[in-house]
Coordinates of C-alpha atoms in Angstrom, one line a residue:
Chain U
M15 CA 46.9 43.3 8.0
G16 CA 43.6 41.7 7.4
K17 CA 43.0 41.2 11.0
K18 CA 43.5 44.8 11.8
R19 CA 40.9 45.9 9.3
K20 CA 38.4 43.4 10.7
H21 CA 38.9 44.8 14.2
S22 CA 38.2 48.3 13.0
E23 CA 35.1 47.2 11.2
T24 CA 33.6 45.5 14.1
A25 CA 34.3 48.5 16.2
A26 CA 32.5 50.7 13.7
V27 CA 29.6 48.4 13.6
A28 CA 29.3 48.1 17.3
V29 CA 28.5 51.8 17.7
P30 CA 25.4 52.0 15.5
K31 CA 24.2 48.7 16.9
K32 CA 23.7 50.2 20.3
D33 CA 21.4 52.7 18.8
E34 CA 19.6 50.1 16.9
A35 CA 18.5 48.3 20.0
A36 CA 16.2 51.2 20.9
P37 CA 13.8 51.0 17.9
E38 CA 11.9 47.8 17.3
R39 CA 13.9 45.0 15.8
P40 CA 12.9 44.1 12.3
A41 CA 11.2 40.8 11.8
R42 CA 13.5 38.1 10.8
T43 CA 13.5 37.2 7.2
L44 CA 14.5 34.1 5.4
L45 CA 17.9 35.4 4.3
G46 CA 18.7 36.6 7.8
W47 CA 18.6 40.3 8.8
K48 CA 21.7 39.9 11.0
D49 CA 24.2 40.1 8.2
K50 CA 22.4 42.9 6.4
S51 CA 22.1 45.2 9.3
E52 CA 25.7 44.6 10.2
V53 CA 26.9 45.4 6.7
N54 CA 24.7 48.4 6.2
G55 CA 25.2 49.8 9.6
D56 CA 23.0 52.8 9.8
D57 CA 19.4 52.9 10.9
S58 CA 17.6 54.4 8.0
Q59 CA 18.6 51.6 5.7
V60 CA 17.6 49.0 8.1
K61 CA 14.2 50.6 8.2
D62 CA 14.0 50.5 4.4
V63 CA 14.9 46.9 4.4
E64 CA 12.2 46.2 6.9
L65 CA 9.7 48.0 4.9
D66 CA 10.7 46.2 1.8
D67 CA 11.0 42.8 3.3
S68 CA 8.0 42.3 5.5
P69 CA 5.2 42.8 3.0
I70 CA 6.9 41.2 0.1
F71 CA 8.1 37.9 1.2
R72 CA 9.5 35.8 -1.6
N73 CA 10.0 32.1 -1.1
K74 CA 13.0 31.2 -3.2
E75 CA 13.5 27.8 -1.9
K76 CA 15.3 25.4 -4.1
V77 CA 15.9 21.8 -3.1
L78 CA 18.7 19.6 -4.3
V79 CA 17.6 16.0 -4.5
T80 CA 20.2 13.3 -4.9
C81 CA 20.9 9.8 -3.7
S82 CA 23.9 7.7 -2.9
R83 CA 25.4 5.1 -5.2
R84 CA 24.2 1.5 -4.9
I85 CA 20.7 2.6 -4.0
N86 CA 18.2 0.0 -4.8
F87 CA 15.4 0.4 -7.3
R88 CA 12.6 0.9 -4.7
Y89 CA 14.3 3.7 -2.9
R90 CA 15.4 5.2 -6.2
H91 CA 11.7 5.2 -7.3
L92 CA 10.8 6.9 -4.0
M93 CA 13.3 9.6 -4.8
L94 CA 11.9 10.1 -8.3
N95 CA 8.5 10.3 -6.8
V96 CA 9.6 13.0 -4.5
V97 CA 11.2 14.8 -7.4
S98 CA 7.9 14.7 -9.3
L99 CA 6.2 16.2 -6.3
L100 CA 8.6 19.0 -5.8
P101 CA 8.7 21.3 -8.9
H102 CA 11.2 23.5 -7.1
C103 CA 13.8 20.8 -6.8
K104 CA 16.9 20.0 -8.8
K105 CA 17.9 16.4 -9.2
D106 CA 21.5 15.6 -9.4
N107 CA 23.8 12.7 -10.0
K108 CA 24.4 10.0 -7.5
V109 CA 27.0 10.8 -4.9
E110 CA 29.4 8.3 -3.4
S111 CA 28.4 7.7 0.2
M112 CA 31.7 8.3 1.9
E113 CA 33.0 10.0 5.0
S114 CA 33.5 13.2 3.1
K115 CA 30.1 13.2 1.4
G116 CA 29.0 16.1 3.5
A117 CA 31.6 18.4 2.0
T118 CA 30.8 17.1 -1.5
L119 CA 27.1 17.7 -1.0
N120 CA 27.6 21.2 0.4
E121 CA 29.7 22.0 -2.7
L122 CA 27.0 20.6 -5.0
V123 CA 24.3 22.6 -3.3
E124 CA 26.4 25.7 -3.7
L125 CA 27.0 24.9 -7.3
K126 CA 23.3 24.4 -8.0
N127 CA 22.3 27.5 -6.1
C128 CA 20.0 25.5 -3.9
S129 CA 19.0 26.4 -0.3
S130 CA 18.2 23.0 1.0
C131 CA 19.0 19.4 0.2
L132 CA 17.3 16.0 0.3
F133 CA 19.9 13.2 0.2
F134 CA 18.7 9.6 0.0
E135 CA 21.4 7.4 1.4
C136 CA 21.1 3.7 0.9
R137 CA 23.3 1.4 3.0
K138 CA 23.8 -2.3 2.4
G139 CA 21.1 -2.1 -0.3
K140 CA 18.4 -2.3 2.3
D141 CA 18.5 0.6 4.8
L142 CA 17.4 4.0 3.6
Y143 CA 18.5 7.1 5.4
L144 CA 17.2 10.5 4.4
W145 CA 19.3 13.6 5.0
M146 CA 17.3 16.8 5.1
A147 CA 19.5 19.9 5.2
K148 CA 19.1 23.6 5.0
C149 CA 22.1 24.5 3.2
P150 CA 24.5 27.2 3.7
N151 CA 24.3 27.1 7.5
G152 CA 21.0 25.7 8.5
P153 CA 20.5 22.6 10.5
S154 CA 20.4 19.1 9.0
V155 CA 18.5 16.1 10.0
K156 CA 19.2 12.4 9.4
F157 CA 16.2 10.1 9.2
L158 CA 15.7 6.4 8.9
V159 CA 13.1 5.8 6.3
S160 CA 10.8 2.8 6.6
A161 CA 7.4 1.6 5.4
V162 CA 8.2 2.8 1.8
H163 CA 5.5 2.6 -0.8
T164 CA 6.1 4.2 -4.1
M165 CA 3.7 5.9 -6.4
E166 CA 4.0 3.1 -8.9
E167 CA 2.0 0.8 -6.7
L168 CA -1.3 0.1 -8.3
K169 CA -3.1 0.2 -5.0
L170 CA -2.6 4.0 -4.9
T171 CA -5.2 5.1 -7.4
G172 CA -5.1 8.8 -7.2
N173 CA -3.5 11.3 -9.6
H174 CA -3.0 15.0 -9.6
L175 CA -1.4 17.8 -11.6
K176 CA 2.3 17.8 -11.7
G177 CA 3.5 20.9 -10.0
S178 CA 0.4 22.1 -8.4
R179 CA 1.1 23.5 -4.9
P180 CA 0.2 21.1 -2.1
I181 CA -1.7 21.9 1.0
L182 CA 0.3 20.9 3.9
T183 CA -1.3 19.5 7.0
F184 CA 0.6 18.9 10.2
S185 CA -0.6 17.2 13.3
T186 CA -0.6 19.4 16.3
N187 CA 1.9 17.3 18.2
F188 CA 4.6 19.0 16.0
E189 CA 4.3 21.8 18.5
K190 CA 5.0 19.8 21.6
D191 CA 8.8 19.9 21.5
A192 CA 11.6 22.0 20.2
H193 CA 13.0 19.4 17.8
W194 CA 9.6 18.7 16.3
R195 CA 9.0 22.4 15.8
L196 CA 12.3 22.6 14.0
L197 CA 11.5 19.6 11.9
K198 CA 8.1 21.1 11.1
E199 CA 9.7 24.3 9.8
M200 CA 12.1 22.3 7.7
L201 CA 9.4 20.1 6.2
L202 CA 7.3 23.2 5.5
Q203 CA 10.1 25.0 3.7
I204 CA 11.3 22.0 1.7
F205 CA 8.0 20.5 0.7
E206 CA 6.0 23.6 0.0
T207 CA 6.3 24.7 -3.5
P208 CA 7.1 28.5 -3.6
K209 CA 4.2 30.6 -4.7
D210 CA 4.4 31.8 -8.3
H211 CA 7.2 29.3 -9.0
R212 CA 7.5 29.1 -12.8
K213 CA 6.9 25.4 -12.8
A214 CA 4.0 25.5 -10.4
K215 CA 0.5 25.3 -11.5
P216 CA -2.0 27.7 -10.0
F217 CA -4.5 25.1 -8.7
H218 CA -4.6 23.1 -5.5
D219 CA -5.6 19.5 -6.0
H220 CA -3.5 17.5 -3.5
V221 CA -2.7 17.5 0.2
F222 CA 0.3 16.3 2.1
V223 CA -0.1 14.8 5.5
F224 CA 2.7 15.0 8.0
S225 CA 1.7 13.3 11.2
I226 CA 3.7 12.1 14.2
A227 CA 2.7 8.7 15.5
D228 CA 5.0 6.6 17.7
D229 CA 7.7 9.3 17.4
H230 CA 7.9 8.8 13.7
I231 CA 6.8 11.3 11.0
W232 CA 4.4 9.7 8.6
F233 CA 4.0 11.1 5.1
R234 CA 0.9 10.7 2.9
N235 CA -0.2 12.4 -0.2
Y236 CA -3.9 12.5 -1.2
Q237 CA -5.6 13.8 -4.3
I238 CA -8.6 16.1 -3.5
D239 CA -11.6 15.1 -5.5
V240 CA -14.3 17.7 -5.3
P241 CA -17.2 18.3 -7.7
H242 CA -17.1 21.8 -8.9
N243 CA -18.0 24.0 -11.9
E244 CA -16.3 27.2 -11.2
T245 CA -12.6 27.7 -10.4
D246 CA -12.9 30.2 -7.5
K247 CA -15.7 28.8 -5.5
L248 CA -17.1 25.6 -4.4
P249 CA -20.7 24.7 -5.0
R250 CA -23.0 24.5 -2.0
G251 CA -22.4 21.3 0.0
G252 CA -19.3 20.7 -2.1
L253 CA -17.1 20.2 0.9
E254 CA -19.4 17.4 2.1
Q255 CA -19.0 15.6 -1.2
M256 CA -15.3 15.9 -1.2
N257 CA -13.3 12.8 -1.0
L258 CA -9.6 12.1 -1.0
V259 CA -7.8 9.4 -3.0
E260 CA -4.3 8.5 -2.1
V261 CA -1.7 9.2 -4.7
G262 CA 1.5 8.1 -2.9
P263 CA 4.3 7.8 -2.1
R264 CA 4.1 6.7 1.5
F265 CA 7.0 6.7 3.9
C266 CA 7.8 7.0 7.5
L267 CA 10.7 9.0 8.9
N268 CA 12.4 8.2 12.1
P269 CA 14.6 11.1 13.1
I270 CA 18.0 9.9 14.3
K271 CA 20.0 13.1 14.8
I272 CA 19.8 16.8 14.2
F273 CA 23.0 18.6 13.4
G274 CA 23.8 22.3 13.7
G275 CA 25.4 22.7 10.3
S276 CA 24.5 21.4 7.0
F277 CA 25.7 17.8 6.7
G278 CA 27.7 18.1 9.9
G279 CA 28.3 20.4 12.8
P280 CA 27.4 20.0 16.5
T281 CA 24.8 17.4 17.4
L282 CA 21.7 19.3 18.7
Y283 CA 19.5 16.3 19.1
A284 CA 19.9 12.5 19.2
N285 CA 17.0 10.2 19.3
P286 CA 17.2 8.3 22.6
L287 CA 15.0 5.5 21.5
Y288 CA 16.8 4.8 18.2
V289 CA 18.0 1.4 17.4
S290 CA 19.9 1.1 14.1
P291 CA 18.8 -1.6 11.7
N292 CA 22.2 -3.1 11.9
Q293 CA 21.7 -3.7 15.6
V294 CA 18.3 -5.2 15.0
R295 CA 19.7 -7.6 12.5
A296 CA 22.6 -8.5 14.8
L297 CA 20.1 -9.2 17.6
E298 CA 18.2 -11.5 15.3
K299 CA 21.3 -13.2 14.2
R300 CA 22.5 -13.6 17.7
K301 CA 19.3 -15.1 18.8
K302 CA 19.6 -17.7 16.1
S303 CA 23.3 -18.4 16.9
G304 CA 24.8 -20.7 19.5
K305 CA 22.6 -23.7 18.6
Y306 CA 25.5 -26.1 18.9
A307 CA 26.8 -24.7 22.1
K308 CA 23.3 -24.9 23.6
K309 CA 23.0 -28.5 22.6
I310 CA 26.3 -29.4 24.2
K311 CA 25.4 -27.5 27.4
A312 CA 22.1 -29.3 27.6
K313 CA 23.8 -32.6 27.3
T314 CA 26.3 -31.9 30.0
R315 CA 23.6 -30.6 32.2
R316 CA 21.6 -33.8 31.7
K317 CA 24.7 -35.8 32.5
M318 CA 25.4 -33.9 35.7
H319 CA 21.8 -34.3 36.7
E320 CA 21.9 -38.0 36.2
M321 CA 25.2 -38.2 38.1
S322 CA 23.8 -36.3 41.0
N323 CA 20.6 -38.2 41.4
P324 CA 21.2 -41.8 40.4
L325 CA 18.4 -44.3 39.8
E326 CA 17.5 -46.5 42.8
P327 CA 18.4 -50.1 42.4
D328 CA 15.5 -52.0 40.9
E329 CA 14.0 -54.5 43.4
F330 CA 12.5 -56.6 40.7
A331 CA 15.6 -56.7 38.5
D332 CA 16.3 -60.4 39.1
T333 CA 12.8 -61.8 39.5
W334 CA 13.0 -63.7 36.1
K335 CA 16.5 -64.8 36.3
E336 CA 15.9 -68.1 38.0
Chain Z
M6 CA 6.0 -4.7 3.8
E7 CA 4.6 -2.0 6.0
E8 CA 3.4 -4.4 8.7
H9 CA 6.7 -6.0 8.7
L10 CA 8.5 -2.8 9.3
V11 CA 6.2 -1.5 11.8
N12 CA 6.3 -4.7 13.7
H13 CA 10.0 -4.3 14.0
D14 CA 9.6 -2.0 16.9
T15 CA 7.6 -4.4 18.9
T16 CA 9.7 -7.4 18.1
I17 CA 12.9 -5.6 19.1
G18 CA 11.7 -5.2 22.6
G19 CA 10.6 -8.7 23.0
E20 CA 13.8 -10.1 21.5
A21 CA 15.9 -8.0 23.6
E22 CA 14.3 -9.3 26.8
D23 CA 14.7 -12.9 25.6
L24 CA 18.3 -12.3 24.8
N25 CA 19.0 -10.8 28.2
E26 CA 17.7 -13.9 29.9
E27 CA 19.8 -16.1 27.7
R28 CA 22.9 -14.2 28.1
S29 CA 22.6 -13.5 31.8
A30 CA 23.2 -17.2 32.4
S31 CA 26.2 -17.4 30.0
E32 CA 28.3 -14.2 29.6
S33 CA 29.0 -10.5 29.4
E34 CA 26.6 -7.8 30.6
S35 CA 28.5 -5.2 28.7
E36 CA 26.1 -5.1 25.8
S37 CA 23.0 -5.4 27.9
D38 CA 22.6 -1.7 28.2
E39 CA 22.7 -1.3 24.4
D40 CA 19.6 -3.2 23.5
V41 CA 17.3 -1.7 26.2
K42 CA 17.1 1.4 24.1
L43 CA 13.6 1.2 23.1
T44 CA 12.1 0.4 26.5
E45 CA 14.0 3.3 28.2
P46 CA 15.8 6.2 26.6
S47 CA 19.6 6.0 26.5
K48 CA 21.5 8.4 28.7
T49 CA 24.0 9.5 26.1
A50 CA 21.3 11.1 23.9
V51 CA 21.8 14.8 23.2
Y52 CA 19.0 17.3 23.5
N53 CA 20.2 20.9 23.2
R54 CA 16.9 22.7 23.4
D55 CA 18.3 26.2 23.2
A56 CA 20.4 25.5 20.2
L57 CA 17.4 23.9 18.5
L58 CA 15.2 26.9 19.1
D59 CA 18.0 29.2 18.0
K60 CA 18.3 27.3 14.7
L61 CA 14.6 27.4 14.3
G62 CA 14.7 31.2 14.7
D63 CA 17.5 31.3 12.1
I64 CA 15.7 29.4 9.4
S65 CA 12.1 30.2 10.0
W66 CA 10.1 32.4 7.8
P67 CA 9.0 35.7 9.2
E68 CA 6.0 35.6 11.5
N69 CA 3.8 37.6 9.3
V70 CA 4.1 35.6 6.2
V71 CA 0.8 35.5 4.3
W72 CA -0.9 32.1 4.6
I73 CA -0.9 31.7 0.8
H74 CA 2.9 31.2 1.0
T75 CA 2.8 28.4 3.5
L76 CA -0.5 26.7 2.8
S77 CA 0.0 24.9 6.0
I78 CA -2.8 23.8 8.4
D79 CA -2.4 22.3 11.8
I80 CA -4.9 19.6 12.7
D81 CA -5.4 18.2 16.1
Q82 CA -5.0 14.5 16.5
E83 CA -7.8 13.5 18.7
Q84 CA -6.1 10.5 20.2
E85 CA -2.9 8.6 20.1
V86 CA -2.7 6.6 16.9
D87 CA -2.0 2.9 17.3
V88 CA 0.7 2.5 14.8
N89 CA 0.5 -1.3 14.4
D90 CA -3.2 -1.1 13.5
D91 CA -3.1 -0.3 9.8
L92 CA -6.7 0.6 9.4
T93 CA -7.0 3.0 12.3
R94 CA -3.7 4.6 11.5
E95 CA -4.6 5.2 7.8
L96 CA -8.0 6.5 8.9
A97 CA -6.3 9.0 11.3
F98 CA -4.1 10.3 8.4
Y99 CA -7.1 10.5 6.1
N100 CA -9.1 12.4 8.7
Q101 CA -6.2 14.8 9.1
A102 CA -6.0 15.4 5.4
F103 CA -9.7 15.7 5.1
E104 CA -10.0 18.3 7.9
G105 CA -7.0 20.2 6.6
T106 CA -8.4 20.3 3.1
K107 CA -11.7 21.6 4.3
Q108 CA -10.1 24.4 6.2
A109 CA -7.7 25.2 3.4
Y110 CA -10.4 25.3 0.8
Q111 CA -12.5 27.6 3.0
K112 CA -9.5 29.9 3.3
L113 CA -8.7 29.8 -0.4
Q114 CA -12.4 30.5 -1.2
S115 CA -12.3 33.5 1.1
L116 CA -9.3 34.8 -0.8
G117 CA -11.3 34.9 -3.9
L118 CA -8.6 33.6 -6.2
P119 CA -9.2 30.7 -8.6
F120 CA -7.9 27.6 -6.9
L121 CA -9.9 24.8 -8.4
R122 CA -8.8 23.1 -11.6
P123 CA -11.2 24.0 -14.5
P124 CA -12.5 21.0 -16.4
D125 CA -10.8 22.1 -19.6
Y126 CA -7.4 22.6 -18.0
Y127 CA -5.2 19.8 -19.3
A128 CA -1.6 19.5 -18.1
E129 CA 1.0 17.0 -17.2
M130 CA 0.0 14.8 -14.3
V131 CA 2.2 13.2 -11.7
K132 CA 1.3 9.7 -13.0
T133 CA 1.3 9.1 -16.7
D134 CA -1.8 8.0 -18.6
N135 CA -0.1 4.8 -19.2
H136 CA 0.2 4.1 -15.6
M137 CA -3.3 5.2 -14.9
Q138 CA -4.5 2.8 -17.5
K139 CA -2.8 0.1 -15.5
V140 CA -4.4 1.3 -12.3
K141 CA -7.8 1.3 -14.0
G142 CA -7.2 -2.2 -15.3
R143 CA -6.4 -3.4 -11.9
V144 CA -9.4 -1.8 -10.3
L145 CA -11.7 -3.3 -13.0
A146 CA -10.1 -6.7 -12.6
E147 CA -10.7 -6.6 -8.9
K148 CA -14.3 -5.6 -9.4
R149 CA -14.8 -8.4 -11.9
K150 CA -13.2 -10.9 -9.5
M151 CA -15.5 -9.8 -6.8
E152 CA -18.5 -10.1 -9.0
E153 CA -17.5 -13.5 -10.1
A154 CA -17.1 -14.6 -6.6
E155 CA -20.5 -13.3 -5.7
E156 CA -22.0 -15.1 -8.6
R157 CA -20.4 -18.3 -7.6
R158 CA -21.6 -17.9 -4.1
K159 CA -25.1 -17.3 -5.4
A160 CA -25.0 -20.3 -7.6
R161 CA -23.9 -22.4 -4.7
E162 CA -26.6 -21.1 -2.6
A163 CA -29.2 -21.8 -5.3
K164 CA -27.9 -25.3 -5.8
R165 CA -28.1 -26.0 -2.1
L166 CA -31.7 -24.7 -2.1
A167 CA -32.6 -26.8 -5.1
K168 CA -31.2 -29.8 -3.5
E169 CA -33.2 -29.3 -0.4
I170 CA -36.4 -28.8 -2.4
Q171 CA -35.6 -31.9 -4.4
A172 CA -35.1 -33.9 -1.3
Q173 CA -38.4 -32.6 0.0
K174 CA -40.1 -33.6 -3.2
M175 CA -38.6 -37.1 -3.2
K176 CA -39.7 -37.5 0.4
E177 CA -43.2 -36.4 -0.5
R178 CA -43.3 -38.7 -3.5
A179 CA -42.1 -41.7 -1.4
K180 CA -44.7 -40.9 1.1
Q181 CA -47.4 -40.7 -1.5
K182 CA -46.3 -44.0 -3.0
K183 CA -46.3 -45.7 0.3
Q184 CA -49.7 -44.3 1.0
D185 CA -51.0 -45.6 -2.3
I186 CA -49.6 -49.0 -1.8
E187 CA -50.9 -49.1 1.6
S188 CA -54.4 -48.1 0.4
V189 CA -54.3 -50.7 -2.4
K190 CA -53.2 -53.4 0.1
K191 CA -56.0 -52.4 2.3
W192 CA -58.4 -52.5 -0.5
R193 CA -57.2 -56.0 -1.6
K194 CA -57.5 -57.3 1.9
Q195 CA -60.9 -55.9 2.1
R196 CA -61.9 -57.6 -1.1
Q197 CA -60.4 -60.8 0.0
Q198 CA -62.3 -60.7 3.2
S199 CA -65.5 -59.9 1.3
G200 CA -64.8 -63.0 -0.8
F201 CA -64.0 -61.6 -4.4
A202 CA -67.3 -60.1 -5.1
D203 CA -66.3 -59.2 -8.7
H204 CA -63.9 -61.0 -11.2
G205 CA -60.4 -61.0 -9.9
N206 CA -58.3 -60.6 -13.1
D207 CA -59.0 -57.1 -14.2
A208 CA -58.4 -55.7 -10.7
D209 CA -54.8 -56.9 -10.7
L210 CA -54.1 -55.6 -14.2
G211 CA -55.6 -52.3 -13.3
F212 CA -52.9 -51.4 -10.9
D213 CA -49.8 -51.7 -13.2
F214 CA -48.9 -48.1 -12.4
E215 CA -47.8 -49.1 -8.9
D216 CA -44.2 -49.0 -9.8
G217 CA -44.7 -46.0 -12.0
K218 CA -42.8 -47.4 -15.0
S219 CA -45.6 -47.9 -17.4
F220 CA -45.3 -44.3 -18.7
E221 CA -41.6 -44.3 -19.3
R222 CA -40.3 -44.8 -22.8
S223 CA -38.2 -47.8 -23.5
K224 CA -34.6 -47.1 -24.3
G225 CA -34.3 -49.7 -26.9
K226 CA -33.8 -48.9 -30.6
R227 CA -36.4 -47.0 -32.3
P228 CA -37.8 -48.0 -35.7
G229 CA -36.4 -46.2 -38.6
V230 CA -32.9 -45.5 -37.2
S231 CA -29.9 -46.4 -39.4
P232 CA -27.3 -48.8 -38.1
G233 CA -24.6 -46.2 -37.9
D234 CA -26.6 -43.7 -35.9
R235 CA -25.7 -43.4 -32.3
S236 CA -28.0 -40.7 -31.4
G237 CA -31.0 -42.9 -32.0
G238 CA -32.3 -40.9 -34.9
K239 CA -32.0 -37.6 -33.1
G240 CA -29.5 -36.3 -35.6
K241 CA -32.2 -36.5 -38.3
Q242 CA -34.7 -34.7 -36.2
A243 CA -32.8 -31.5 -36.1
F244 CA -34.4 -29.7 -39.1
G245 CA -34.5 -26.0 -39.7
K246 CA -31.3 -25.1 -37.9
G247 CA -29.2 -24.4 -40.9
K248 CA -27.0 -26.5 -43.0
T249 CA -23.9 -26.6 -40.8
Q250 CA -26.0 -27.5 -37.8
K251 CA -27.5 -30.4 -39.6
K252 CA -24.1 -31.6 -40.7
R253 CA -22.7 -31.3 -37.3
E254 CA -25.6 -33.3 -35.8
F255 CA -25.1 -36.0 -38.3
R256 CA -21.4 -36.1 -37.7
N257 CA -22.0 -36.3 -34.0
S258 CA -24.4 -39.1 -34.5
K259 CA -21.8 -40.9 -36.6
F260 CA -18.6 -40.2 -34.8
G261 CA -19.6 -38.9 -31.4
F262 CA -19.2 -40.6 -28.0
G263 CA -20.8 -43.7 -26.8
G264 CA -21.6 -47.1 -28.2
R265 CA -19.6 -49.6 -30.0
K266 CA -17.5 -48.4 -32.9
G267 CA -16.7 -51.6 -34.7
M268 CA -19.8 -51.9 -36.9
K269 CA -20.1 -48.3 -37.7
K270 CA -16.8 -47.8 -39.4
Q271 CA -17.3 -50.5 -41.9
N272 CA -18.9 -49.9 -45.3
T273 CA -22.3 -51.2 -46.0
A274 CA -24.1 -51.5 -49.2
D275 CA -25.5 -48.0 -48.9
T276 CA -22.3 -46.3 -48.1
T277 CA -20.4 -47.8 -51.0
Y278 CA -22.9 -46.3 -53.4
D279 CA -22.8 -43.0 -51.7
V280 CA -20.5 -40.6 -53.7
K281 CA -21.3 -37.5 -51.7
G282 CA -17.9 -37.4 -50.0
F283 CA -15.8 -37.4 -53.1
N284 CA -13.9 -34.4 -54.1
K285 CA -15.7 -32.7 -57.0
G286 CA -12.8 -30.4 -57.9
E287 CA -10.5 -33.2 -58.8
G288 CA -11.1 -33.0 -62.5
K289 CA -9.9 -29.4 -62.4
G290 CA -6.6 -30.4 -60.9
N291 CA -6.1 -32.8 -63.7
K292 CA -6.8 -30.2 -66.3
K293 CA -4.2 -28.0 -64.8
R294 CA -1.6 -30.7 -65.0
K295 CA -2.3 -31.3 -68.6
R296 CA -1.7 -27.7 -69.6

């Protein structure tokens, strides 16, 4: 019964769709025009939608931030720092890092009405993986996080308003490949505080840096320190006197894989140069191992060598024997 | 921490090669293709460009989004960053942030909206005041440490200089002395040769200063110093410095360092008659007990 109805619906939709192809397609929006146009069907409404959508773009991003159980304190602090930087995020309880965590997380995101998710997964108490996912059906990325410095470190002396919208800077090598472009878009959507968010403050006093170096994404956060008297314009030469003070946190993301769905789905990208930290450790260990075996081998080799070339008989051996 | 992590990459490659050499002699080549990953990309890696671009199209914001929504700026990285060099790497990031901020502020300024924080706008900050206090303390401590080190260095320098000057002086003095002695000898010889024209005695006496000791004060006991005084009467000289100071000086002279102790701790005729040290309030206590 259900099937039948579906068939008829699609057939009905197919007819107006042909007409639709003739006028210009509406620009894509965040929520996806595909579903809307299919549901609504006729042209006039599509046009209305277009008129409404294109000038008034509302960013309604909400980010769920959680971590796995047994995360260590340093990584937990990193997560808390990220939470303090993103006023549009919701922090949730720790999630058990199991095989089925993807499903759990998807459910959680659904429950919290979020549109993306940052999941800090700590393995073995020392390796931190960061999952970045666009939630209902967006892609998801798994990163290995390294070079972590939290905001608590006293070397990072800057400070800025909590919830002020950051200026994002990307290095241009984000444009050089498809997966970098996708990552850039995800970073932009997740890390940019929506305009007029109720927790956001209306001033801009810090700047994020996303830079690709050595195929890793490096993150920095600087406070902007500029002398000024007015709120809407800089004094003359103010830009020259500007200086930046690092606030933190610092981390470095190494993309491992990009999946088609959120927390799962087909693999769209796998980093060809990636070596897991487990392998690194195994290599180190293996290098240290086999000490005894080596010793034995050296001994036998020496023996063989001695056997194969024996010493010549000493001609002076019995000079003092008389 | 950072260095360590960054260096991983380089070490991995090196170790892998070492390992290969080792293992090629002994056993299996099955794993050898695993650890070459960093030097050359693995063949099993997936790269589905079309799907990636499709996804990008799905999630991306519309093309014509106003810049105020994204606030994002692309900055060209002039050259490849050497990741293992901390300083240049951080500098590159700083430059990126700096350039980006410049451009963004110009754009924001052109929009005409308030974007700079007014000085009387107080709100919650990312780091608490408590934490910032700590940061400040650390910065100050570092500054102080630097200053101290600087001072110490200066003092050392000054000492070295003073030593040099002193050595110079000593040398000069020795030279002068030698010269004087020489001249005197010459003079004597001359006199001897001339056959002692005047009376000989007074000439010899006249040159007592040769060894330079005639002007020094003798270190023996001075007149008018009490037997218990180790400072040689200096304790009594300190007048006009307040009562406590005087007392301290006296005590120092009596109990301070140096000299023999045996004689000083015994009573003499003077000290037995001296009742200065007795407790004056003792009578009071007795009264209390009576009541």
